[in-house]
Tab-separated table of C-alpha atoms and ligand atoms in Angstrom:
chain	number	residue	atom	x	y	z
G	1175	UNK	CA	171.826	219.369	55.358
G	1176	UNK	CA	173.177	217.775	59.223
G	1177	UNK	CA	170.774	215.383	61.164
G	1178	UNK	CA	170.183	217.020	64.442
G	1179	UNK	CA	168.830	214.319	67.289
G	1180	UNK	CA	166.733	216.738	70.771
G	1181	UNK	CA	165.517	214.989	73.512
G	1182	UNK	CA	162.729	217.225	74.848
G	1183	UNK	CA	163.457	217.149	78.641
G	1184	UNK	CA	160.079	217.203	79.766
G	1185	UNK	CA	160.297	213.126	79.677
G	1186	UNK	CA	162.947	213.437	81.272
G	1187	UNK	CA	162.661	212.141	85.679
G	1188	UNK	CA	162.222	215.256	87.391
G	1189	UNK	CA	163.934	214.038	90.648
G	1190	UNK	CA	167.106	213.793	89.059
G	1191	UNK	CA	167.656	217.133	86.541
G	1192	UNK	CA	171.292	217.434	86.408
G	1193	UNK	CA	171.465	214.051	86.049
G	1194	UNK	CA	168.687	213.154	83.096
G	1195	UNK	CA	169.608	216.689	81.731
G	1196	UNK	CA	173.935	215.481	81.375
G	1197	UNK	CA	172.513	211.613	79.754
G	1198	UNK	CA	170.681	213.475	77.391
G	1199	UNK	CA	174.487	215.142	76.315
G	1200	UNK	CA	176.294	212.503	77.148
G	1201	UNK	CA	174.090	210.389	74.946
G	1202	UNK	CA	175.600	212.042	71.547
G	1203	UNK	CA	172.407	213.785	70.497
G	1204	UNK	CA	172.777	217.874	69.625
G	1205	UNK	CA	170.431	219.457	71.588
G	1206	UNK	CA	168.432	219.742	74.318
G	1207	UNK	CA	164.578	220.937	73.541
G	1208	UNK	CA	162.805	223.055	76.580
G	1209	UNK	CA	159.084	222.798	76.206
G	1210	UNK	CA	157.827	225.439	77.893
G	1211	UNK	CA	153.698	225.570	78.498
G	1212	UNK	CA	151.300	227.689	79.579
G	1213	UNK	CA	147.871	226.974	80.455
G	1214	UNK	CA	145.555	229.089	77.933
G	1215	UNK	CA	147.559	227.559	74.838
G	1216	UNK	CA	147.633	224.015	75.801
G	1217	UNK	CA	146.004	222.474	78.539
G	1218	UNK	CA	148.890	222.041	80.556
G	1219	UNK	CA	151.562	223.235	82.975
G	1220	UNK	CA	155.821	222.728	82.830
G	1221	UNK	CA	158.149	224.941	83.530
G	1222	UNK	CA	160.121	228.611	83.078
G	1223	UNK	CA	163.555	229.859	82.480
G	1224	UNK	CA	164.428	228.802	85.423
G	1225	UNK	CA	164.332	225.410	83.583
G	1226	UNK	CA	167.289	226.941	80.913
G	1227	UNK	CA	169.604	228.495	83.161
G	1228	UNK	CA	169.799	225.125	84.350
G	1229	UNK	CA	170.584	223.363	81.927
G	1230	UNK	CA	173.326	226.240	80.788
G	1231	UNK	CA	174.468	225.528	84.105
G	1232	UNK	CA	174.307	221.937	84.361
G	1233	UNK	CA	175.640	221.161	80.509
G	1234	UNK	CA	176.320	224.757	79.202
G	1235	UNK	CA	177.782	223.678	75.972
G	1236	UNK	CA	174.963	221.626	75.217
G	1237	UNK	CA	173.066	223.882	72.730
G	1238	UNK	CA	169.741	224.990	74.404
G	1239	UNK	CA	166.354	224.776	71.980
G	1240	UNK	CA	163.038	226.206	73.586
G	1241	UNK	CA	159.485	225.667	71.922
G	1242	UNK	CA	157.349	228.146	73.541
G	1243	UNK	CA	153.715	226.885	74.338
G	1244	UNK	CA	151.994	230.181	75.058
G	1245	UNK	CA	150.154	232.576	73.860
G	1246	UNK	CA	152.081	235.309	75.013
G	1247	UNK	CA	155.302	234.006	73.796
G	1248	UNK	CA	156.106	238.130	73.438
G	1249	UNK	CA	155.643	238.633	77.407
G	1250	UNK	CA	158.764	236.760	77.743
G	1251	UNK	CA	161.271	236.220	75.112
G	1252	UNK	CA	163.936	238.676	77.408
G	1253	UNK	CA	163.531	235.947	80.329
G	1254	UNK	CA	164.392	233.256	78.386
G	1255	UNK	CA	167.010	234.292	76.071
G	1256	UNK	CA	169.118	236.049	79.384
G	1257	UNK	CA	168.447	232.248	80.854
G	1258	UNK	CA	170.355	231.012	78.158
G	1259	UNK	CA	168.315	230.050	75.013
G	1260	UNK	CA	169.637	229.953	71.805
G	1261	UNK	CA	167.033	229.242	69.225
G	1262	UNK	CA	163.290	230.121	70.369
G	1263	UNK	CA	160.330	228.717	69.468
G	1264	UNK	CA	157.036	230.811	69.096
G	1265	UNK	CA	153.738	229.395	67.510
G	1266	UNK	CA	151.974	231.226	64.141
G	1267	UNK	CA	148.486	230.518	66.697
G	1268	UNK	CA	150.108	233.055	69.545
G	1269	UNK	CA	148.979	236.046	70.010
G	1270	UNK	CA	151.481	238.401	68.988
G	1271	UNK	CA	152.339	240.026	66.488
G	1272	UNK	CA	154.562	236.888	64.733
G	1273	UNK	CA	156.494	240.106	61.999
G	1274	UNK	CA	157.641	242.027	65.260
G	1275	UNK	CA	158.252	239.119	67.345
G	1276	UNK	CA	160.999	237.237	64.969
G	1277	UNK	CA	163.188	239.810	64.888
G	1278	UNK	CA	163.158	240.790	67.959
G	1279	UNK	CA	163.828	237.178	68.635
G	1280	UNK	CA	167.052	237.884	66.476
G	1281	UNK	CA	168.214	241.301	67.864
G	1282	UNK	CA	168.317	239.541	71.923
G	1283	UNK	CA	171.206	237.391	69.698
G	1284	UNK	CA	168.970	234.163	69.913
G	1285	UNK	CA	168.148	232.526	66.483
G	1286	UNK	CA	163.689	232.346	66.274
G	1287	UNK	CA	161.417	229.574	64.714
G	1288	UNK	CA	157.771	229.066	63.869
G	1289	UNK	CA	156.148	226.376	65.063
G	1290	UNK	CA	152.164	225.428	63.610
G	1291	UNK	CA	149.829	223.172	65.522
G	1292	UNK	CA	148.409	219.688	63.809
G	1293	UNK	CA	145.300	221.970	62.575
G	1294	UNK	CA	147.318	225.203	61.273
G	1295	UNK	CA	147.633	225.151	57.600
G	1296	UNK	CA	150.964	225.363	56.649
G	1297	UNK	CA	150.490	228.323	53.773
G	1298	UNK	CA	149.729	230.799	57.218
G	1299	UNK	CA	153.857	230.316	58.037
G	1300	UNK	CA	154.700	231.262	54.266
G	1301	UNK	CA	154.546	235.013	54.525
G	1302	UNK	CA	157.318	234.475	57.836
G	1303	UNK	CA	159.523	231.398	55.966
G	1304	UNK	CA	161.584	235.067	55.275
G	1305	UNK	CA	162.195	235.897	59.198
G	1306	UNK	CA	163.090	232.499	60.698
G	1307	UNK	CA	166.169	230.131	61.457
G	1308	UNK	CA	164.297	227.027	61.743
G	1309	UNK	CA	160.142	225.867	60.536
G	1310	UNK	CA	159.176	223.145	63.748
G	1311	UNK	CA	156.360	221.292	62.460
G	1312	UNK	CA	153.708	219.231	65.124
G	1313	UNK	CA	153.383	215.330	64.935
G	1314	UNK	CA	151.374	216.140	67.861
G	1315	UNK	CA	148.456	218.300	69.400
G	1316	UNK	CA	151.278	219.754	71.645
G	1317	UNK	CA	150.699	219.656	75.405
G	1318	UNK	CA	152.034	216.138	76.211
G	1319	UNK	CA	154.670	213.803	75.342
G	1320	UNK	CA	154.018	210.221	74.850
G	1321	UNK	CA	151.034	210.698	72.087
G	1322	UNK	CA	150.673	209.071	68.310
G	1323	UNK	CA	152.434	210.324	65.886
G	1324	UNK	CA	150.150	212.107	63.078
G	1325	UNK	CA	150.954	210.935	60.223
G	1326	UNK	CA	148.913	213.210	58.427
G	1327	UNK	CA	151.454	216.087	59.418
G	1328	UNK	CA	154.248	214.748	57.060
G	1329	UNK	CA	153.045	216.154	53.864
G	1330	UNK	CA	153.255	219.822	55.419
G	1331	UNK	CA	157.307	218.849	56.200
G	1332	UNK	CA	157.758	218.300	51.633
G	1333	UNK	CA	156.398	221.560	51.265
G	1334	UNK	CA	158.630	223.550	52.577
G	1335	UNK	CA	161.014	220.938	51.800
G	1336	UNK	CA	161.033	221.851	48.433
G	1337	UNK	CA	160.184	225.182	49.433
G	1338	UNK	CA	163.855	225.904	51.080
G	1339	UNK	CA	166.555	223.480	49.834
G	1340	UNK	CA	168.315	224.546	52.629
G	1341	UNK	CA	166.494	225.342	55.930
G	1342	UNK	CA	166.786	223.003	59.587
G	1343	UNK	CA	162.869	221.478	59.674
G	1344	UNK	CA	161.806	219.899	62.902
G	1345	UNK	CA	159.237	217.944	64.268
G	1346	UNK	CA	158.110	217.550	67.593
G	1347	UNK	CA	156.307	214.984	68.722
G	1348	UNK	CA	155.489	210.850	68.553
G	1349	UNK	CA	159.200	210.222	67.325
G	1350	UNK	CA	160.196	207.286	67.588
G	1351	UNK	CA	163.099	204.697	65.731
G	1352	UNK	CA	159.796	204.076	62.503
G	1353	UNK	CA	158.660	207.644	62.356
G	1354	UNK	CA	161.888	209.239	62.482
G	1355	UNK	CA	162.949	207.822	59.431
G	1356	UNK	CA	159.796	208.671	58.105
G	1357	UNK	CA	160.465	212.421	58.829
G	1358	UNK	CA	163.604	212.610	57.326
G	1359	UNK	CA	162.198	210.738	54.427
G	1360	UNK	CA	159.688	213.733	54.048
G	1361	UNK	CA	162.697	216.303	54.510
G	1362	UNK	CA	163.181	216.789	58.018
G	1363	UNK	CA	166.142	217.263	59.505
G	1364	UNK	CA	166.033	217.408	63.448
G	1365	UNK	CA	164.144	215.395	65.540
G	1366	UNK	CA	162.786	216.289	68.790
G	1367	UNK	CA	162.196	213.381	70.715
G	1368	UNK	CA	161.147	213.164	74.352
G	1369	UNK	CA	159.467	209.883	76.009
G	1370	UNK	CA	161.285	207.849	73.077
G	1371	UNK	CA	165.062	208.827	74.005
G	1372	UNK	CA	164.080	209.144	78.035
G	1373	UNK	CA	162.938	205.702	77.919
G	1374	UNK	CA	165.770	203.944	76.526
G	1375	UNK	CA	167.738	202.884	80.232
G	1376	UNK	CA	171.082	203.175	76.855
G	1377	UNK	CA	169.972	206.221	75.642
G	1378	UNK	CA	173.260	206.625	72.961
G	1379	UNK	CA	171.948	203.328	71.282
G	1380	UNK	CA	168.973	204.954	70.842
G	1381	UNK	CA	170.577	208.234	69.665
G	1382	UNK	CA	173.130	206.249	67.582
G	1383	UNK	CA	170.488	203.741	65.584
G	1384	UNK	CA	168.483	206.513	65.045
G	1385	UNK	CA	171.232	208.428	63.194
G	1386	UNK	CA	171.710	205.613	61.527
G	1387	UNK	CA	168.247	204.647	60.435
G	1388	UNK	CA	167.568	208.317	58.527
G	1389	UNK	CA	171.495	208.262	57.068
G	1390	UNK	CA	170.815	206.808	54.319
G	1391	UNK	CA	167.081	209.506	53.956
G	1392	UNK	CA	169.074	212.961	54.626
G	1393	UNK	CA	168.638	214.935	51.615
Y	1563	LIG	C1	154.634	218.435	73.072
Y	1563	LIG	C2	155.936	219.139	73.100
Y	1563	LIG	C3	156.556	217.866	72.790
Y	1563	LIG	C4	156.878	216.214	73.883
Y	1563	LIG	C5	157.261	215.368	72.871
Y	1563	LIG	O1	153.741	219.202	73.343
Y	1563	LIG	O2	156.018	220.495	72.218
Y	1563	LIG	O3	158.356	217.996	72.798
Y	1563	LIG	O4	157.910	216.306	75.089
Y	1563	LIG	O5	157.555	214.999	73.594
Y	1563	LIG	P1	156.960	212.594	72.958
Y	1563	LIG	O6	158.293	212.224	72.231
Y	1563	LIG	O7	156.451	211.627	73.647
Y	1563	LIG	O8	155.847	212.850	72.068
Y	1564	LIG	ZN1	158.158	220.745	71.521
């Protein structure tokens, strides 16, 4: 499997967004993770499709992975696809019919992915596994960057990797040089890191170091 590292733009310096997007691309990271929040689904607000469009304008070749922390992602799929989302991740806890919405994402020319929160049992996503290209296991309660990694979520990754040896499995929340290795050992191959990577003056060195530490544990 390929190890992928995704800086989360949520942790960028918003006074220099274009430079921050370029810094993430030039770090050697594999894709940009864009966290879209509505205050019904999480206790916070972030940004919308315009930020995805900005990322495409500034770094057209830097893959855009869009995480919708929204109660009604179904109302915004076209807008995010049009703005340049290349993967759209929707939560199993969202208030919409995933058997309808996941195929709709694919029909828009975007890869569909499913996400589950720390308190959600892994069995909840089983009915959708054949409809997605990727599963994101949250390792914090979504809403804010900079939280502590919840290691109790790792058995979900093990459960998924045992059943889907070739599927992309992502972790998001509290990922740093240590918890990245724990996640890859459990079977993850995609790592989102916000505050850890954007907080480093030399992001490229941090990305290279994370890759090197995880390499020998990759399945
Ligand atoms: C949490 C978001 C994460 C967040 C991760 O609500 O989904 O993507 O940006 O930030 P860190 O890496 O700082 O935990
Ligand atoms: Zn996220």
